[in-house]
Amino acid sequence: MNRAVTILLAIPLALPLLAQPAATNTQRDQRLAWWRDARFGMFIHWGLYAIPAGEWKGQPVPGLGEWIMNHAQIPVAEYEQLAKQFNPVKFNADEFVAVAKNAGMKYIVITSKHHDGFAMFGSKVSPYNIVDATPFHRDPLKELSAACQRAGLRLCFYYSQTQDWHEPDGVGNTWDFPDASKQNFQKYYDEKVLPQVRELLTNYGPIGLIWFDTPRNITLEQSRQLADLVHKLQPDCLVSGRVGHNLGDYDSAGDNQISVGKVKRDWETPVTLNDTWGFKKDDHNWKSTTVLIRQMGQVASRGGNYLLNVGPTAEGVIPQPSVERLAEVGKWMKTNGESIYGTTASPFPYEEPWGVITAKPGKLYLHVFQWPGKEFVVYGIESKVKQARLLTGGAPLALRQQHHADSGLDELRIATPADAPDASDSVIVLEMDGGVRVTTMLLQQPDHKVTLPAYLSEVHHTAANAQLRFDSRGVVERWLDTGEWLSWDFQLSEPARYDVVAITSGQKYGKDWEGGHRVTVNIAGNDVRGLIGDDGKLDNPSNPYWPYVVSKLGTVEITKAGKQHVTLVPQQIVAAKKFGLTLVSIQLVPKGS
Ligand code: H79
């Protein structure tokens, strides 16, 4: 086989590889200190779109609530009228802040201007703002600024810098302003964006960060000007990853996408509580508290921040289902917060089958989602564990550590209560003698399965077809060509007969999935030829919008323990829809289990 021309290490897309931000690392580290410690924040999408709440002229408008002007192609002259009705008299800044604080959130990011162009603050730059254009006449951002300072939370602002459907020179409104040749984006940028960002950083006290969004066609120069303006006015204020051209102080994962693997830069993921950001009266698809707590742990275990959204109503009230779930997350945080705040990513490059790991110097926090019963087993911890205990309290747990000289495997066994101390996430903290050392090679896990995640593979291709890459969830995209293939090394401890299974991912909301590919998996000298077909769905609780598909490829007999090399070579890829082979992982499952 003459294929191995280039070898790349799989790196999730979230990593910017080229542009270097202007700030030095020390400056950025200082700016990021509070944010790295915080790990959990509240996103608030609030604006005129809360009035129609997903319905226009008696018709439900599908899609995101804050996109209603765009989706229903509402003319500016009509949409503007909403301002005259906007009177959120029930808004109470202290209550918003209390909901966030009680949930354990450390910062609040509120929409100061979304794509609809309406400023939720008193702006001298444009009369299209909440103080001048509504009967409310109050400035909620001023009130939130005072409330956040009273409560010790950081206030931050979302600002949509490129799209502005209200302005002829902003991007996105093709129904009122169809003639693109008449557009002068620079004028909009100079006369609205820069001066409004200046107002936000001048009139509201210290601001934690500005959350720019959808940079679209913004130039490098424009992104740089924005980032520089923020840092000039408030040197400690962070700039979000979506300012464009990798000039942010940290990276942003895609909306509702949870990155996997070792993410090198600081990152944050914005997540919806239901399926919209701005309030929609018919959206009742709330994520369960268990999903929220586990997602937060997953994000922290990969070194990121979890920014969880609420969409207040036109009256200024956070919907009750949101308040309830956040209170439950807060209850969990009161007992387990030390396993989230100020932690760093898991030292393992892969996910354990039972949950996730966060770390502090000399400590590992095992977030156990699948409670094992009376004995809990972890492989790959090399450093000596001094103590194991549950964050829910009680005496230290009995433990036994063993190094198997023959296989090199380090095994930790912990005696645990029969029932899970917490239904969502029971945290066991391990205290080490000295630093934390682990085996980073992929290991067969105590549940006897082997998982080979796509994002930990080596990618091989011939020069002509280097397209395959990883989205920020670590799932393969653009695998359309049989000239690209993957390989892994892993450590097997139990020789046996295994089912070889491929896990692939559907597109968002499970709308699309492309199957019918033929692949060969080579393990321990055996070829397993199989079809990537739909043999069943797999729940993907951490990312419910992207369901997984299971394909049974065949079986393989592995007769010897030790290091194994695996290749996955496609023979035929169906790429009519351009999704191709959306690999999540290859799994070896003991036959009959
Ligand atoms: O503020 C929230 C979204 O409104 C904003 N980002 C989060 C934090 C966002 N703006 N654009 N996008 C996200 C991506 C837009 C994708 C699109 Fe569509 C696909 C625009 C039109 C089709 C998604 C689906 C938005 C409307 C329908």
Coordinates of C-alpha atoms and ligand atoms in Angstrom, one line a residue:
M1 CA 0.0 0.0 0.0
N2 CA 1.6 3.3 -1.1
R3 CA -0.6 5.7 0.7
A4 CA 1.4 7.1 3.6
V5 CA 2.5 10.4 2.1
T6 CA 1.5 12.8 4.8
I7 CA 0.6 12.1 8.4
L8 CA -1.2 14.7 10.4
L9 CA -2.3 14.6 14.0
A10 CA -6.0 15.0 14.4
I11 CA -6.6 18.4 15.8
P12 CA -10.2 19.7 16.5
L13 CA -11.0 22.7 14.3
A14 CA -11.4 25.0 17.3
L15 CA -7.6 25.5 17.4
P16 CA -6.5 28.5 15.4
L17 CA -3.3 27.4 13.8
L18 CA -2.2 30.5 11.9
A19 CA -3.0 33.9 13.2
Q20 CA -1.5 34.9 16.5
P21 CA -3.4 37.4 18.6
A22 CA -1.7 40.8 19.1
A23 CA -1.5 40.6 22.9
T24 CA 1.4 38.8 24.6
N25 CA 0.7 35.6 26.5
T26 CA 1.3 37.2 29.8
Q27 CA -1.2 40.0 29.1
R28 CA -3.8 37.4 28.0
D29 CA -3.1 35.2 31.0
Q30 CA -3.7 38.1 33.3
R31 CA -6.9 39.0 31.6
L32 CA -8.1 35.4 31.5
A33 CA -7.4 34.6 35.2
W34 CA -11.0 35.4 36.5
W35 CA -12.6 33.7 33.5
R36 CA -10.6 30.5 33.8
D37 CA -11.6 30.4 37.4
A38 CA -15.2 31.0 36.7
R39 CA -15.9 28.1 34.3
F40 CA -19.7 28.8 34.3
G41 CA -21.6 31.8 33.1
M42 CA -25.1 33.0 32.1
F43 CA -26.0 34.1 28.6
I44 CA -29.1 36.3 28.3
H45 CA -30.7 36.8 24.9
W46 CA -33.2 39.6 25.4
G47 CA -34.6 42.0 22.9
L48 CA -37.7 43.0 20.8
Y49 CA -38.0 39.5 19.5
A50 CA -39.4 38.4 22.9
I51 CA -42.6 40.2 21.9
P52 CA -43.5 38.1 18.9
A53 CA -41.9 35.1 20.8
G54 CA -41.8 32.9 17.7
E55 CA -45.1 33.9 16.1
W56 CA -45.7 36.5 13.4
K57 CA -49.2 37.5 12.2
G58 CA -50.7 34.4 13.8
Q59 CA -48.2 32.0 12.2
P60 CA -45.5 30.1 14.0
V61 CA -42.1 31.0 12.5
P62 CA -39.7 28.0 12.7
G63 CA -36.1 28.6 13.8
L64 CA -34.4 30.6 16.5
G65 CA -36.6 33.2 18.3
E66 CA -34.1 36.1 17.9
W67 CA -34.0 35.4 14.1
I68 CA -37.7 36.1 13.6
M69 CA -37.2 39.3 11.7
N70 CA -34.9 37.5 9.3
H71 CA -37.0 34.3 8.9
A72 CA -40.3 36.1 8.4
Q73 CA -38.6 38.8 6.3
I74 CA -40.2 41.5 8.4
P75 CA -39.7 45.0 6.9
V76 CA -37.7 47.4 9.2
A77 CA -40.7 49.7 9.2
E78 CA -42.9 47.0 10.7
Y79 CA -40.4 45.4 13.1
E80 CA -39.5 48.9 14.5
Q81 CA -43.0 49.2 15.7
L82 CA -42.4 46.5 18.3
A83 CA -40.3 49.1 20.2
K84 CA -43.4 51.1 21.0
Q85 CA -44.9 48.0 22.8
F86 CA -41.7 47.0 24.6
N87 CA -42.4 47.6 28.3
P88 CA -40.8 44.9 30.4
V89 CA -42.1 46.3 33.7
K90 CA -41.4 43.0 35.5
F91 CA -37.7 43.3 34.8
N92 CA -35.7 43.3 38.0
A93 CA -31.9 43.3 37.6
D94 CA -31.3 42.0 41.1
E95 CA -33.6 39.0 40.4
F96 CA -31.7 38.2 37.1
V97 CA -28.4 38.4 39.0
A98 CA -29.8 36.3 41.9
V99 CA -30.9 33.5 39.5
A100 CA -27.4 33.4 38.0
K101 CA -25.6 33.6 41.3
N102 CA -27.8 30.9 42.8
A103 CA -27.0 28.7 39.9
G104 CA -23.3 29.1 40.6
M105 CA -22.6 31.2 37.6
K106 CA -19.8 33.8 37.9
Y107 CA -20.5 36.0 34.9
I108 CA -23.4 37.3 32.8
V109 CA -23.3 38.0 29.1
I110 CA -26.4 39.9 27.9
T111 CA -27.3 40.9 24.3
S112 CA -26.6 44.7 24.0
K113 CA -27.4 44.5 20.3
H114 CA -28.4 41.4 18.4
H115 CA -28.6 41.0 14.6
D116 CA -32.0 42.9 14.6
G117 CA -30.0 46.1 15.4
F118 CA -31.9 47.2 18.4
A119 CA -29.8 48.5 21.3
M120 CA -30.9 47.2 24.7
F121 CA -29.1 50.2 26.3
G122 CA -29.3 54.0 26.2
S123 CA -27.3 54.9 23.1
K124 CA -26.5 58.3 21.8
V125 CA -25.3 56.7 18.5
S126 CA -28.7 55.5 17.4
P127 CA -32.2 56.4 18.6
Y128 CA -33.2 52.7 18.0
N129 CA -32.6 51.8 21.6
I130 CA -34.6 50.8 24.7
V131 CA -34.3 54.1 26.4
D132 CA -35.4 56.4 23.5
A133 CA -37.7 54.2 21.5
T134 CA -39.8 52.3 24.1
P135 CA -42.3 53.3 26.8
F136 CA -40.0 51.6 29.3
H137 CA -37.4 54.4 29.1
R138 CA -35.1 52.5 31.5
D139 CA -31.6 51.2 30.7
P140 CA -31.5 47.5 31.8
L141 CA -27.8 47.3 31.2
K142 CA -27.2 50.1 33.7
E143 CA -29.4 48.3 36.2
L144 CA -27.6 45.0 35.6
S145 CA -24.2 46.7 36.0
A146 CA -25.2 48.0 39.5
A147 CA -26.8 44.6 40.5
C148 CA -23.7 42.6 39.3
Q149 CA -21.4 44.9 41.3
R150 CA -23.6 44.4 44.4
A151 CA -23.5 40.6 44.0
G152 CA -19.9 40.2 42.9
L153 CA -20.6 38.9 39.4
R154 CA -18.9 40.1 36.2
L155 CA -21.1 41.8 33.7
C156 CA -20.3 41.2 30.0
F157 CA -22.0 42.3 26.7
Y158 CA -22.9 40.4 23.6
Y159 CA -22.6 42.7 20.5
S160 CA -23.4 41.6 17.0
Q161 CA -20.8 43.5 14.9
T162 CA -21.5 42.5 11.3
Q163 CA -25.1 41.6 10.9
D164 CA -27.6 44.5 11.5
W165 CA -30.9 44.0 9.8
H166 CA -32.0 47.5 10.8
E167 CA -29.3 49.4 8.9
P168 CA -29.0 49.7 5.1
D169 CA -25.3 49.3 5.4
G170 CA -25.3 46.5 7.9
V171 CA -25.1 42.8 6.8
G172 CA -28.1 40.5 6.4
N173 CA -31.3 42.4 5.5
T174 CA -31.8 41.5 1.9
W175 CA -35.6 42.1 1.9
D176 CA -35.5 45.8 2.6
F177 CA -32.1 46.5 1.1
P178 CA -31.7 44.1 -1.9
D179 CA -29.1 46.2 -3.8
A180 CA -25.8 45.1 -2.3
S181 CA -23.9 47.5 -4.6
K182 CA -25.4 50.4 -2.5
Q183 CA -24.0 49.0 0.7
N184 CA -21.3 50.8 2.6
F185 CA -20.3 48.4 5.4
Q186 CA -17.4 50.6 6.5
K187 CA -19.8 53.5 7.1
Y188 CA -22.1 51.3 9.3
Y189 CA -19.0 50.0 11.1
D190 CA -17.5 53.4 11.7
E191 CA -20.8 55.1 12.6
K192 CA -22.6 52.5 14.7
V193 CA -20.4 49.6 15.7
L194 CA -17.3 51.3 17.0
P195 CA -19.1 54.2 18.7
Q196 CA -21.6 51.8 20.4
V197 CA -18.9 49.5 21.6
R198 CA -17.2 52.6 23.0
E199 CA -20.4 53.5 24.8
L200 CA -20.6 50.0 26.3
L201 CA -17.1 50.2 27.6
T202 CA -17.4 53.7 28.9
N203 CA -20.8 54.0 30.6
Y204 CA -21.3 50.7 32.4
G205 CA -18.4 50.3 34.8
P206 CA -15.9 47.4 34.5
I207 CA -16.9 44.9 31.8
G208 CA -15.7 41.3 31.9
L209 CA -15.8 40.6 28.1
I210 CA -17.4 41.6 24.9
W211 CA -19.0 38.6 23.1
F212 CA -18.9 39.4 19.4
D213 CA -20.7 37.1 17.1
T214 CA -20.9 36.0 13.4
P215 CA -18.0 37.9 12.0
R216 CA -19.0 36.9 8.5
N217 CA -17.2 39.1 5.9
I218 CA -15.5 41.5 8.4
T219 CA -11.9 42.3 7.4
L220 CA -8.8 41.6 9.4
E221 CA -8.4 45.3 9.9
Q222 CA -11.9 45.7 11.2
S223 CA -11.6 42.8 13.6
R224 CA -8.3 44.2 14.8
Q225 CA -9.7 47.7 15.3
L226 CA -12.5 46.2 17.4
A227 CA -10.3 44.1 19.6
D228 CA -7.9 47.1 20.0
L229 CA -10.7 49.4 20.9
V230 CA -11.9 47.1 23.7
H231 CA -8.4 46.6 25.1
K232 CA -7.7 50.3 24.9
L233 CA -10.8 51.4 26.8
Q234 CA -10.7 48.5 29.3
P235 CA -7.4 46.6 29.3
D236 CA -8.8 43.8 31.5
C237 CA -11.8 43.3 29.3
L238 CA -11.7 40.0 27.2
V239 CA -12.7 39.8 23.5
S240 CA -14.6 36.7 22.5
G241 CA -13.4 34.3 19.8
R242 CA -16.0 35.4 17.3
V243 CA -14.5 38.9 16.8
G244 CA -13.0 37.3 13.7
H245 CA -9.6 36.4 12.3
N246 CA -8.6 34.6 15.5
L247 CA -8.1 37.9 17.3
G248 CA -10.1 36.9 20.4
D249 CA -8.6 36.3 23.8
Y250 CA -10.2 32.9 23.8
D251 CA -11.9 30.6 21.3
S252 CA -15.6 29.9 20.9
A253 CA -17.0 26.5 20.0
G254 CA -19.9 26.5 17.6
D255 CA -23.4 27.1 19.2
N256 CA -24.3 24.1 21.3
Q257 CA -21.2 22.3 20.3
I258 CA -19.0 20.7 23.0
S259 CA -15.4 20.3 22.0
V260 CA -13.6 17.1 22.7
G261 CA -10.0 16.1 23.2
K262 CA -7.2 18.3 24.1
V263 CA -8.2 21.8 23.2
K264 CA -5.0 23.8 23.5
R265 CA -6.4 27.3 23.7
D266 CA -8.9 28.6 26.2
W267 CA -12.5 28.1 24.9
E268 CA -16.1 28.5 25.7
T269 CA -19.3 26.9 24.5
P270 CA -22.6 28.7 24.3
V271 CA -25.6 26.4 25.1
T272 CA -29.3 26.8 24.9
L273 CA -31.6 25.6 27.7
N274 CA -34.3 24.7 25.2
D275 CA -33.9 25.1 21.4
T276 CA -33.8 28.9 21.1
W277 CA -31.8 31.8 22.5
G278 CA -34.4 34.5 22.3
F279 CA -37.8 33.6 24.0
K280 CA -40.3 31.5 22.0
K281 CA -43.6 30.8 23.7
D282 CA -43.9 27.4 22.0
D283 CA -40.5 26.0 22.7
H284 CA -40.8 23.6 25.7
N285 CA -38.0 21.3 24.8
W286 CA -36.0 22.0 27.9
K287 CA -32.8 20.1 28.6
S288 CA -32.9 18.1 31.8
T289 CA -30.8 19.2 34.8
T290 CA -28.8 16.0 34.5
V291 CA -27.8 16.9 30.9
L292 CA -26.9 20.4 32.0
I293 CA -24.7 19.2 34.9
R294 CA -23.0 16.6 32.8
Q295 CA -22.4 19.1 29.9
M296 CA -20.8 21.5 32.4
G297 CA -18.6 18.8 33.7
Q298 CA -17.6 17.7 30.1
V299 CA -16.8 21.3 29.1
A300 CA -14.7 21.8 32.3
S301 CA -13.0 18.4 31.7
R302 CA -11.8 19.7 28.3
G303 CA -10.6 23.0 29.8
G304 CA -13.5 25.2 28.7
N305 CA -16.2 27.5 30.0
Y306 CA -20.0 26.7 29.9
L307 CA -22.2 29.6 28.9
L308 CA -25.8 28.7 29.5
N309 CA -28.6 30.8 28.0
V310 CA -31.8 32.1 29.3
G311 CA -34.3 34.0 27.1
P312 CA -36.5 36.4 29.2
T313 CA -40.0 37.3 28.1
A314 CA -41.2 40.6 26.8
E315 CA -42.3 41.4 30.4
G316 CA -38.8 40.9 31.6
V317 CA -39.1 37.5 33.3
I318 CA -36.8 34.5 33.0
P319 CA -39.1 31.6 32.1
Q320 CA -39.9 29.4 35.1
P321 CA -38.6 26.1 33.6
S322 CA -35.2 27.9 33.2
V323 CA -35.3 29.2 36.8
E324 CA -36.1 25.7 38.1
R325 CA -33.3 24.0 36.2
L326 CA -30.7 26.6 37.1
A327 CA -31.7 26.3 40.8
E328 CA -31.1 22.5 40.6
V329 CA -27.7 23.1 38.9
G330 CA -26.9 25.5 41.8
K331 CA -27.8 23.0 44.4
W332 CA -25.3 20.6 42.8
M333 CA -22.7 23.3 42.6
K334 CA -23.0 24.1 46.3
T335 CA -21.8 20.6 47.1
N336 CA -19.5 20.0 44.1
G337 CA -18.4 23.4 42.9
E338 CA -14.7 22.8 43.8
S339 CA -14.7 20.2 41.0
I340 CA -15.6 22.9 38.5
Y341 CA -14.3 26.3 39.6
G342 CA -10.6 26.9 38.9
T343 CA -10.1 23.4 37.5
T344 CA -8.1 22.4 34.4
A345 CA -8.7 19.8 31.7
S346 CA -8.4 16.0 32.3
P347 CA -4.9 14.8 32.0
F348 CA -6.2 11.9 29.8
P349 CA -6.6 12.8 26.1
Y350 CA -9.7 10.6 25.9
E351 CA -13.0 10.1 27.7
E352 CA -13.7 7.5 30.3
P353 CA -16.8 5.4 29.7
W354 CA -18.2 6.3 33.1
G355 CA -17.9 10.1 33.0
V356 CA -15.3 12.8 32.9
I357 CA -12.3 14.1 34.9
T358 CA -11.3 17.7 36.0
A359 CA -8.0 18.5 37.7
K360 CA -6.3 20.8 40.2
P361 CA -2.6 20.6 41.2
G362 CA -2.3 17.2 43.0
K363 CA -6.0 16.4 42.6
L364 CA -8.3 14.7 40.2
Y365 CA -12.0 15.0 40.3
L366 CA -13.8 11.9 38.9
H367 CA -17.2 13.0 37.7
V368 CA -19.1 9.7 37.7
F369 CA -22.1 9.7 35.5
Q370 CA -22.6 5.9 35.3
W371 CA -22.4 4.8 38.9
P372 CA -20.7 1.4 39.1
G373 CA -22.2 0.0 42.4
K374 CA -19.8 -1.3 45.1
E375 CA -16.5 -1.0 43.3
F376 CA -15.2 1.6 41.0
V377 CA -12.2 0.9 38.7
V378 CA -10.0 3.4 36.9
Y379 CA -7.1 2.5 34.6
G380 CA -4.1 4.6 33.8
I381 CA -3.4 6.6 37.0
E382 CA 0.3 6.3 37.6
S383 CA 0.8 8.6 40.6
K384 CA 0.2 7.3 44.1
V385 CA -3.3 8.1 45.4
K386 CA -3.2 9.2 49.0
Q387 CA -7.0 9.5 49.5
A388 CA -10.3 9.1 47.7
R389 CA -13.5 10.7 49.0
L390 CA -16.9 11.7 47.8
L391 CA -17.6 15.5 47.6
T392 CA -21.1 14.6 49.0
G393 CA -19.2 13.8 52.3
G394 CA -18.5 10.8 54.4
A395 CA -15.3 9.0 55.4
P396 CA -12.5 8.4 52.9
L397 CA -13.2 5.5 50.6
A398 CA -11.0 2.4 50.8
L399 CA -8.7 2.1 47.8
R400 CA -6.2 -0.3 46.3
Q401 CA -3.6 0.6 43.6
Q402 CA -1.8 -2.0 41.6
H403 CA 0.8 -1.8 38.8
H404 CA 0.7 -4.9 36.5
A405 CA 4.3 -5.4 35.5
D406 CA 3.4 -7.7 32.6
S407 CA 1.0 -5.3 30.8
G408 CA 2.2 -2.0 32.3
L409 CA -1.3 -1.3 33.4
D410 CA -2.0 0.8 36.5
E411 CA -5.2 -0.1 38.2
L412 CA -7.1 1.8 40.9
R413 CA -9.9 0.1 42.7
I414 CA -12.1 2.2 45.0
A415 CA -14.8 0.8 47.4
T416 CA -17.9 2.8 46.7
P417 CA -21.5 2.9 48.1
A418 CA -23.9 0.7 46.2
D419 CA -26.1 3.6 45.2
A420 CA -25.0 6.8 43.4
P421 CA -24.7 9.7 45.8
D422 CA -25.9 12.0 43.1
A423 CA -28.2 11.0 40.2
S424 CA -26.5 13.3 37.7
D425 CA -22.8 13.4 38.6
S426 CA -21.2 12.0 41.8
V427 CA -17.8 13.4 42.3
I428 CA -14.9 11.4 43.8
V429 CA -11.8 13.5 44.5
L430 CA -8.4 11.8 44.5
E431 CA -5.6 13.4 46.3
M432 CA -2.2 12.5 45.0
D433 CA 1.3 12.3 46.5
G434 CA 3.0 14.9 44.5
G435 CA 1.9 15.7 40.9
V436 CA -0.6 13.9 38.8
R437 CA 0.8 11.4 36.3
V438 CA -1.3 9.3 34.0
T439 CA -0.9 6.9 31.0
T440 CA -1.9 8.9 27.9
M441 CA -2.0 6.0 25.5
L442 CA -5.5 4.7 24.6
L443 CA -6.3 1.8 27.0
Q444 CA -8.9 -0.9 27.0
Q445 CA -11.3 0.2 29.8
P446 CA -12.5 -1.7 32.9
D447 CA -15.9 -2.2 31.1
H448 CA -13.8 -4.4 28.7
K449 CA -14.5 -2.1 25.7
V450 CA -12.0 -0.2 23.6
T451 CA -13.0 3.1 22.1
L452 CA -10.8 4.7 19.4
P453 CA -12.1 8.3 19.0
A454 CA -11.7 9.8 15.6
Y455 CA -10.1 12.9 17.1
L456 CA -7.2 10.8 18.6
S457 CA -6.4 9.1 15.3
E458 CA -3.6 9.9 12.9
V459 CA -4.8 11.1 9.6
H460 CA -3.2 9.8 6.4
H461 CA -3.7 11.0 2.9
T462 CA -2.1 11.5 -0.4
A463 CA -1.4 15.1 -1.3
A464 CA -4.3 15.3 -3.8
N465 CA -7.1 14.7 -1.3
A466 CA -6.3 16.3 2.0
Q467 CA -9.8 17.5 2.9
L468 CA -10.7 15.5 5.9
R469 CA -10.9 17.5 9.1
F470 CA -12.6 17.6 12.5
D471 CA -15.4 19.8 13.6
S472 CA -15.2 21.3 17.1
R473 CA -17.0 18.3 18.5
G474 CA -14.1 16.2 17.2
V475 CA -16.2 14.5 14.6
V476 CA -14.8 13.9 11.1
E477 CA -16.2 16.1 8.4
R478 CA -15.3 16.2 4.6
W479 CA -14.3 12.6 4.5
L480 CA -15.4 12.2 0.9
D481 CA -12.4 10.5 -0.6
T482 CA -11.0 7.0 -0.3
G483 CA -7.5 8.3 -0.4
E484 CA -7.7 9.4 3.2
W485 CA -7.6 7.0 6.1
L486 CA -7.1 6.9 9.9
S487 CA -4.9 4.8 12.3
W488 CA -4.6 4.4 16.1
D489 CA -2.5 2.6 18.6
F490 CA -3.9 1.3 21.8
Q491 CA -3.2 -1.1 24.7
L492 CA -5.3 -4.2 24.9
S493 CA -5.4 -6.1 28.2
E494 CA -7.9 -8.9 27.5
P495 CA -7.4 -11.1 24.4
A496 CA -10.8 -12.2 23.2
R497 CA -13.2 -12.1 20.2
Y498 CA -14.6 -8.6 19.7
D499 CA -17.4 -7.0 17.7
V500 CA -16.0 -4.1 15.6
V501 CA -18.5 -1.2 15.6
A502 CA -18.3 2.2 13.9
I503 CA -20.1 5.2 15.4
T504 CA -20.9 8.0 13.0
S505 CA -22.8 11.3 13.6
G506 CA -25.9 12.7 12.0
Q507 CA -26.1 16.4 11.1
K508 CA -27.7 18.9 13.5
Y509 CA -31.1 17.8 14.8
G510 CA -30.5 14.4 13.2
K511 CA -31.7 15.9 9.9
D512 CA -29.2 14.2 7.7
W513 CA -26.9 11.3 7.8
E514 CA -25.0 9.7 4.9
G515 CA -24.4 5.9 5.0
G516 CA -23.6 3.1 2.7
H517 CA -19.8 3.5 2.9
R518 CA -17.6 0.3 2.7
V519 CA -14.6 0.2 5.0
T520 CA -11.8 -2.1 6.1
V521 CA -10.7 -2.1 9.7
N522 CA -7.3 -3.9 10.2
I523 CA -6.6 -5.0 13.7
A524 CA -3.8 -7.4 14.8
G525 CA -3.3 -8.5 11.2
N526 CA -7.0 -9.2 10.6
D527 CA -9.1 -7.4 8.0
V528 CA -12.7 -6.7 9.0
R529 CA -14.7 -5.5 6.0
G530 CA -18.0 -3.9 6.7
L531 CA -20.7 -1.5 5.7
I532 CA -21.4 1.8 7.5
G533 CA -25.1 1.2 7.6
D534 CA -27.8 2.2 10.1
D535 CA -27.9 -0.6 12.7
G536 CA -29.5 1.6 15.3
K537 CA -29.3 5.0 17.0
L538 CA -27.2 5.8 20.0
D539 CA -28.2 8.4 22.5
N540 CA -25.8 11.3 22.6
P541 CA -26.8 12.9 25.9
S542 CA -24.0 15.5 25.9
N543 CA -24.9 16.8 22.5
P544 CA -28.6 15.9 22.0
Y545 CA -28.8 17.8 18.7
W546 CA -26.3 15.4 17.0
P547 CA -27.6 11.8 17.3
Y548 CA -25.2 9.0 16.7
V549 CA -25.6 6.0 14.4
V550 CA -24.2 2.6 15.1
S551 CA -22.8 0.3 12.4
K552 CA -21.7 -3.3 13.1
L553 CA -18.8 -4.0 10.9
G554 CA -17.9 -7.6 11.9
T555 CA -15.9 -9.5 14.5
V556 CA -12.2 -10.0 15.1
E557 CA -10.2 -12.4 17.3
I558 CA -7.3 -10.9 19.1
T559 CA -5.1 -13.5 20.7
K560 CA -2.4 -11.4 22.4
A561 CA -2.5 -8.6 25.0
G562 CA -0.3 -5.6 24.5
K563 CA 0.0 -2.7 22.0
Q564 CA -2.2 -2.9 19.0
H565 CA -2.2 -0.9 15.7
V566 CA -5.5 -0.3 14.0
T567 CA -6.2 1.2 10.6
L568 CA -9.5 2.3 9.1
V569 CA -9.4 2.4 5.3
P570 CA -12.5 3.3 3.3
Q571 CA -13.1 1.2 0.1
Q572 CA -16.1 3.3 -1.0
I573 CA -17.5 6.5 0.3
V574 CA -21.0 7.7 -0.5
A575 CA -20.7 11.5 -0.8
A576 CA -23.8 12.6 -2.7
K577 CA -24.8 15.0 0.1
K578 CA -21.2 16.0 0.9
F579 CA -21.4 14.7 4.4
G580 CA -19.5 11.5 3.7
L581 CA -18.1 9.4 6.5
T582 CA -18.8 11.4 9.7
L583 CA -16.8 9.1 12.0
V584 CA -17.1 9.6 15.8
S585 CA -15.2 6.5 16.9
I586 CA -14.4 2.8 16.3
Q587 CA -15.3 0.5 19.2
L588 CA -14.3 -3.0 20.1
V589 CA -17.0 -4.7 22.2
P590 CA -16.4 -8.1 23.7
K591 CA -18.5 -10.6 21.8
G592 CA -21.6 -11.5 23.6
S593 CA -21.5 -8.6 26.0
Ligands
H79_1 O1 -27.1 34.6 19.3 C1 -27.3 33.3 19.0 C2 -27.6 33.1 17.5 O2 -28.7 34.0 17.1 C3 -26.3 33.5 16.9 N1 -25.3 32.9 17.8 C4 -26.0 32.5 19.0 C5 -25.1 32.8 20.2 C6 -26.2 33.0 15.5 N2 -26.2 33.8 14.5 N3 -26.0 33.1 13.4 N4 -25.8 31.9 13.8 C7 -25.9 31.8 15.1 C8 -25.5 30.9 12.8 C9 -26.6 31.0 11.8 C10 -26.9 30.0 11.0 C11 -27.9 30.1 10.0 FE1 -29.8 29.9 10.6 C12 -28.5 29.1 9.3 C13 -28.6 31.3 9.7 C14 -29.7 30.9 8.8 C15 -29.6 29.6 8.6 C16 -29.7 29.1 12.4 C17 -30.6 28.5 11.7 C18 -30.1 30.5 12.5 C19 -31.3 30.6 11.8 C20 -31.6 29.3 11.3

